[in-house]
């Protein structure tokens, strides 16, 4: 204990024993705050108390002195536990700071804004269930009126998922320089994941390329949650096909492609499994219920639509997000 604080306590204790004024108790409260600020363990305070009492009353009964010894031994154990707790608290604060830095870095991996493409309206929202997300989305400029769109779900959480996300992001950065098809993109990424990611972690993805010249959306999937194709003329939805293995399972995996032609006001809706695994009244949301929900907002501008859909899901699940949620809408403008 700091010698100055020790003398203050000794003086306070001596004054209180002699006069027992209310002011002394108030002073003790203030002194205890200083002890806590200085992180003085309780056994040191008790030890100072015992020494002062023995000095003030050298003729104390042996029984009282023995009780002091017992109290001091108890406080020594308590003090050890207190110091261990302080170490854990400090480590916890360090981890929280590291996670905050990782969260900030993770945000830089996501596009800062949706791309602009003539004849197309794009909106996206991605919300983490916890501090760090396992969902990832990206846009790739393929030039000549074409844009690549990716949504990925990393099976795993926390910092390992963020590291996988960074790897996928940098692997995709070079895609804009190569006119790769969706199947080739997933094949290339699959090799990267298979070589570099722990076998216990897998990554699902859907990658599609929208060509604004012929209004076609060509896509391939790697075990990802099937998206939806909204046909405005019929006001109904078709499920997108999903036929490829998740990334990282087999180096020789194939990723078949499918092509959809969009008419004015048609839309592609992609999302992560955090959307379809929402629990409403204790049950997973039905896919038909999800379609009806989306249909209620699909007429809105794409960004407003994804935000409204997420908010409605949030309300339906009693404001509980159990898994990361990402929703992306690409809509052909009439």
Coordinates of C-alpha atoms in Angstrom, one line a residue:
X1 CA 0.0 0.0 0.0
X2 CA 1.1 3.5 -0.7
X3 CA 2.7 5.0 2.4
X4 CA 0.6 8.2 2.2
X5 CA -2.6 6.2 2.0
X6 CA -1.5 4.0 4.8
X7 CA -0.8 6.9 7.1
X8 CA -4.2 8.5 6.2
X9 CA -6.0 5.2 7.1
X10 CA -4.0 4.9 10.4
X11 CA -4.9 8.5 11.3
X12 CA -8.5 8.0 10.4
X13 CA -8.9 4.8 12.3
X14 CA -7.2 6.3 15.4
X15 CA -9.6 9.3 15.4
X16 CA -12.7 7.2 14.8
X17 CA -11.8 4.8 17.7
X18 CA -11.5 7.8 20.1
X19 CA -14.5 9.9 19.0
X20 CA -16.6 7.9 16.5
X21 CA -17.9 10.9 14.6
X22 CA -20.2 10.7 11.5
X23 CA -17.5 12.6 9.5
X24 CA -15.1 9.8 10.0
X25 CA -17.4 7.4 8.2
X26 CA -17.8 9.8 5.3
X27 CA -14.0 10.1 5.1
X28 CA -13.7 6.3 5.2
X29 CA -16.0 6.1 2.1
X30 CA -13.8 8.6 0.2
X31 CA -10.7 6.8 1.3
X32 CA -12.1 3.5 0.0
X33 CA -12.6 5.0 -3.4
X34 CA -8.9 6.0 -3.5
X35 CA -8.0 2.4 -2.5
X36 CA -10.1 1.1 -5.4
X37 CA -8.6 3.6 -7.8
X38 CA -5.1 2.5 -6.7
X39 CA -6.2 -1.1 -7.0
X40 CA -5.2 -1.9 -3.4
X41 CA -6.2 -5.5 -2.5
X42 CA -8.4 -6.0 0.6
X43 CA -5.8 -8.0 2.5
X44 CA -3.5 -5.0 2.5
X45 CA -6.3 -2.8 4.0
X46 CA -7.0 -5.4 6.6
X47 CA -3.3 -5.7 7.4
X48 CA -3.0 -2.0 7.9
X49 CA -6.1 -2.1 10.1
X50 CA -4.7 -4.9 12.3
X51 CA -1.3 -3.2 12.8
X52 CA -2.9 0.1 13.7
X53 CA -5.2 -1.5 16.3
X54 CA -2.4 -3.5 17.9
X55 CA -0.3 -0.2 18.0
X56 CA -3.2 1.7 19.6
X57 CA -4.2 -1.0 22.0
X58 CA -1.1 -3.1 22.9
X59 CA -3.0 -4.7 25.8
X60 CA -5.8 -6.1 23.7
X61 CA -7.0 -9.5 24.9
X62 CA -5.3 -12.5 23.3
X63 CA -8.6 -13.7 21.9
X64 CA -9.1 -10.4 20.0
X65 CA -5.5 -10.6 18.6
X66 CA -6.2 -14.2 17.5
X67 CA -9.3 -13.1 15.7
X68 CA -7.2 -10.5 13.8
X69 CA -4.9 -13.3 12.7
X70 CA -7.8 -15.4 11.4
X71 CA -9.3 -12.4 9.6
X72 CA -6.0 -11.6 8.0
X73 CA -5.5 -15.1 6.8
X74 CA -9.0 -15.1 5.2
X75 CA -8.3 -11.7 3.5
X76 CA -5.0 -13.0 2.1
X77 CA -6.9 -15.7 0.2
X78 CA -9.5 -13.1 -0.8
X79 CA -6.7 -10.8 -2.0
X80 CA -5.2 -13.5 -4.1
X81 CA -8.6 -14.0 -5.8
X82 CA -9.0 -10.3 -6.1
X83 CA -5.7 -9.9 -7.9
X84 CA -6.5 -12.8 -10.2
X85 CA -9.8 -11.2 -11.0
X86 CA -8.0 -8.0 -11.9
X87 CA -5.7 -9.9 -14.3
X88 CA -8.8 -11.4 -15.9
X89 CA -10.5 -8.0 -16.1
X90 CA -7.4 -6.5 -17.7
X91 CA -7.2 -9.3 -20.2
X92 CA -10.9 -8.9 -21.0
X93 CA -10.4 -5.3 -21.7
X94 CA -7.5 -6.1 -24.0
X95 CA -9.6 -8.6 -25.9
X96 CA -12.4 -6.1 -26.2
X97 CA -10.0 -3.5 -27.6
X98 CA -8.7 -6.1 -30.1
X99 CA -12.2 -7.1 -31.1
X100 CA -13.1 -3.4 -31.7
X101 CA -10.0 -3.1 -33.9
X102 CA -11.0 -6.3 -35.8
X103 CA -14.6 -5.1 -36.2
X104 CA -13.3 -1.8 -37.7
X105 CA -11.0 -3.7 -40.0
X106 CA -13.8 -6.0 -41.0
X107 CA -16.0 -3.1 -42.0
X108 CA -13.3 -1.9 -44.4
X109 CA -13.6 -5.3 -46.3
X110 CA -17.2 -4.5 -47.3
X111 CA -18.0 -2.1 -50.2
X112 CA -18.5 1.5 -49.0
X113 CA -21.4 1.9 -51.4
X114 CA -23.5 0.0 -54.0
X115 CA -22.3 0.4 -57.6
X116 CA -24.1 2.4 -60.2
X117 CA -25.2 0.6 -63.4
X118 CA -27.5 2.0 -66.0
X119 CA -30.9 0.3 -65.9
X120 CA -30.3 -1.4 -62.5
X121 CA -31.3 -0.5 -58.9
X122 CA -29.2 -2.3 -56.2
X123 CA -29.7 -2.3 -52.5
X124 CA -28.0 -4.2 -49.7
X125 CA -28.0 -4.5 -45.9
X126 CA -25.8 -6.7 -43.7
X127 CA -26.4 -6.9 -40.0
X128 CA -24.2 -8.9 -37.6
X129 CA -25.8 -11.0 -34.8
X130 CA -22.8 -10.2 -32.6
X131 CA -19.9 -7.8 -32.9
X132 CA -18.3 -9.6 -35.8
X133 CA -20.1 -11.0 -38.8
X134 CA -19.6 -14.2 -40.8
X135 CA -21.5 -12.7 -43.7
X136 CA -19.7 -11.1 -46.7
X137 CA -20.8 -9.4 -49.8
X138 CA -19.0 -7.8 -52.7
X139 CA -19.4 -6.2 -56.1
X140 CA -17.0 -6.7 -59.0
X141 CA -16.9 -4.4 -62.0
X142 CA -16.6 -6.7 -65.1
X143 CA -16.7 -3.7 -67.5
X144 CA -18.8 -3.3 -70.6
X145 CA -22.0 -2.9 -68.6
X146 CA -21.5 -6.0 -66.5
X147 CA -21.3 -6.3 -62.7
X148 CA -20.4 -9.2 -60.5
X149 CA -22.3 -9.8 -57.2
X150 CA -21.3 -12.1 -54.4
X151 CA -22.8 -13.0 -51.1
X152 CA -21.0 -15.4 -48.8
X153 CA -21.6 -17.0 -45.5
X154 CA -18.5 -18.2 -43.5
X155 CA -19.4 -21.2 -41.3
X156 CA -17.7 -19.9 -38.2
X157 CA -17.7 -16.8 -36.1
X158 CA -15.5 -14.2 -34.6
X159 CA -12.0 -13.4 -35.6
X160 CA -11.3 -16.6 -37.6
X161 CA -14.4 -15.8 -39.8
X162 CA -13.0 -12.2 -40.3
X163 CA -9.7 -13.6 -41.4
X164 CA -11.4 -15.9 -43.9
X165 CA -13.4 -12.9 -45.1
X166 CA -10.2 -10.9 -45.7
X167 CA -8.8 -13.8 -47.7
X168 CA -11.9 -14.0 -49.9
X169 CA -12.0 -10.2 -50.3
X170 CA -8.4 -10.0 -51.6
X171 CA -8.9 -13.1 -53.8
X172 CA -11.8 -11.4 -55.4
X173 CA -10.0 -8.1 -55.9
X174 CA -8.3 -9.4 -58.9
X175 CA -11.5 -10.7 -60.5
X176 CA -12.2 -7.4 -62.2
X177 CA -9.1 -7.7 -64.3
X178 CA -10.3 -11.1 -65.7
X179 CA -13.5 -11.8 -67.6
X180 CA -14.2 -14.9 -65.6
X181 CA -17.6 -16.6 -65.6
X182 CA -19.4 -17.3 -62.3
X183 CA -18.4 -20.9 -62.5
X184 CA -14.8 -20.0 -63.0
X185 CA -14.9 -17.5 -60.1
X186 CA -16.2 -20.1 -57.7
X187 CA -13.7 -22.7 -59.0
X188 CA -10.9 -20.2 -58.4
X189 CA -12.1 -19.3 -54.9
X190 CA -12.6 -22.9 -54.0
X191 CA -9.0 -23.7 -54.7
X192 CA -7.9 -20.7 -52.5
X193 CA -10.2 -21.8 -49.6
X194 CA -9.2 -25.5 -49.9
X195 CA -5.5 -24.6 -49.7
X196 CA -5.6 -21.9 -47.0
X197 CA -8.6 -22.5 -44.7
X198 CA -8.8 -24.9 -41.8
X199 CA -10.8 -28.0 -42.7
X200 CA -13.3 -27.3 -39.9
X201 CA -14.4 -24.1 -41.6
X202 CA -16.4 -23.9 -44.8
X203 CA -17.7 -21.0 -46.9
X204 CA -20.9 -20.9 -48.9
X205 CA -21.3 -18.4 -51.7
X206 CA -23.4 -17.3 -54.6
X207 CA -21.7 -15.4 -57.4
X208 CA -23.6 -13.9 -60.3
X209 CA -22.9 -11.5 -63.2
X210 CA -25.6 -9.1 -64.4
X211 CA -25.2 -7.9 -68.0
X212 CA -27.1 -4.7 -68.5
X213 CA -26.9 -5.0 -72.3
X214 CA -29.1 -8.1 -72.5
X215 CA -30.5 -7.9 -69.0
X216 CA -29.4 -11.4 -68.1
X217 CA -28.2 -12.7 -64.7
X218 CA -25.8 -15.6 -65.0
X219 CA -25.0 -17.2 -61.6
X220 CA -23.4 -20.2 -59.9
X221 CA -23.7 -21.3 -56.2
X222 CA -21.5 -23.0 -53.7
X223 CA -23.9 -24.5 -51.2
X224 CA -25.4 -21.1 -50.5
X225 CA -29.0 -20.4 -49.4
X226 CA -31.1 -20.4 -52.6
X227 CA -32.1 -16.9 -53.6
X228 CA -35.3 -15.7 -55.3
X229 CA -36.2 -14.4 -58.8
X230 CA -39.2 -12.0 -58.7
X231 CA -41.2 -11.9 -61.9
X232 CA -43.1 -8.6 -61.8
X233 CA -45.6 -9.4 -64.5
X234 CA -46.8 -12.5 -62.6
X235 CA -46.1 -11.1 -59.2
X236 CA -44.6 -14.3 -58.0
X237 CA -41.2 -15.8 -57.1
X238 CA -39.0 -18.6 -58.4
X239 CA -36.3 -20.2 -56.3
X240 CA -32.8 -19.9 -57.7
X241 CA -31.0 -23.2 -58.2
X242 CA -28.1 -24.2 -55.9
X243 CA -26.1 -27.1 -57.1
X244 CA -22.4 -26.6 -56.1
X245 CA -20.5 -27.8 -53.1
X246 CA -19.5 -25.4 -50.4
X247 CA -16.0 -23.9 -50.9
X248 CA -13.1 -25.8 -49.5
X249 CA -14.6 -29.3 -49.5
X250 CA -13.1 -30.6 -52.7
X251 CA -10.5 -29.1 -55.0
X252 CA -12.2 -30.7 -58.0
X253 CA -15.7 -29.4 -57.2
X254 CA -17.7 -28.1 -60.2
X255 CA -20.1 -25.2 -60.2
X256 CA -22.8 -25.4 -62.8
X257 CA -24.2 -22.1 -64.1
X258 CA -27.8 -20.9 -64.7
X259 CA -29.0 -17.8 -66.6
X260 CA -32.1 -15.7 -65.9
X261 CA -33.5 -13.0 -68.2
X262 CA -35.0 -10.0 -66.4
X263 CA -37.9 -8.0 -67.7
X264 CA -38.7 -4.5 -66.5
X265 CA -39.3 -4.4 -62.7
X266 CA -38.1 -8.1 -62.3
X267 CA -35.6 -8.6 -59.4
X268 CA -33.0 -10.9 -58.0
X269 CA -33.1 -11.3 -54.2
X270 CA -30.1 -12.9 -52.5
X271 CA -29.7 -13.4 -48.8
X272 CA -27.7 -15.4 -46.2
X273 CA -29.2 -18.2 -44.1
X274 CA -29.6 -15.9 -41.2
X275 CA -32.7 -14.7 -43.0
X276 CA -34.3 -18.1 -43.6
X277 CA -33.4 -19.3 -40.1
X278 CA -35.2 -16.5 -38.3
X279 CA -37.4 -17.9 -35.6
X280 CA -41.0 -16.7 -35.5
X281 CA -43.0 -18.0 -32.5
X282 CA -40.2 -20.5 -31.9
X283 CA -40.3 -21.9 -35.5
X284 CA -38.1 -21.2 -38.5
X285 CA -39.8 -18.8 -40.9
X286 CA -41.5 -20.5 -43.8
X287 CA -40.1 -19.8 -47.2
X288 CA -43.5 -18.9 -48.5
X289 CA -43.9 -16.4 -45.6
X290 CA -40.6 -14.8 -46.5
X291 CA -41.8 -14.5 -50.2
X292 CA -45.0 -12.8 -49.1
X293 CA -43.0 -10.4 -46.8
X294 CA -40.6 -9.5 -49.6
X295 CA -43.4 -9.0 -52.1
X296 CA -44.8 -6.3 -49.8
X297 CA -41.7 -4.2 -50.3
X298 CA -40.3 -5.2 -53.6
X299 CA -41.9 -2.2 -55.4
X300 CA -39.8 0.2 -53.3
X301 CA -36.4 1.4 -54.3
X302 CA -34.0 -1.4 -53.7
X303 CA -32.1 0.1 -50.7
X304 CA -35.4 1.1 -49.0
X305 CA -36.7 -2.4 -49.7
X306 CA -33.9 -4.3 -48.1
X307 CA -34.0 -2.1 -45.0
X308 CA -37.7 -2.5 -44.7
X309 CA -37.5 -6.3 -45.1
X310 CA -34.8 -6.5 -42.4
X311 CA -36.8 -4.3 -40.0
X312 CA -39.9 -6.4 -40.5
X313 CA -38.0 -9.6 -39.8
X314 CA -36.5 -8.0 -36.8
X315 CA -40.0 -7.2 -35.4
X316 CA -41.3 -10.6 -36.3
X317 CA -38.5 -12.3 -34.3
X318 CA -39.2 -10.2 -31.3
X319 CA -36.1 -8.1 -31.9
X320 CA -33.7 -11.0 -31.6
X321 CA -31.0 -11.7 -34.3
X322 CA -29.7 -15.3 -33.9
X323 CA -27.5 -15.2 -36.9
X324 CA -25.9 -12.7 -39.3
X325 CA -28.4 -11.4 -41.9
X326 CA -27.5 -10.1 -45.3
X327 CA -30.1 -9.1 -47.9
X328 CA -29.3 -7.9 -51.5
X329 CA -31.8 -6.9 -54.2
X330 CA -30.9 -6.3 -57.8
X331 CA -33.8 -4.9 -59.7
X332 CA -34.2 -4.0 -63.4
X333 CA -35.5 -0.6 -63.8
X334 CA -38.4 -0.2 -66.3

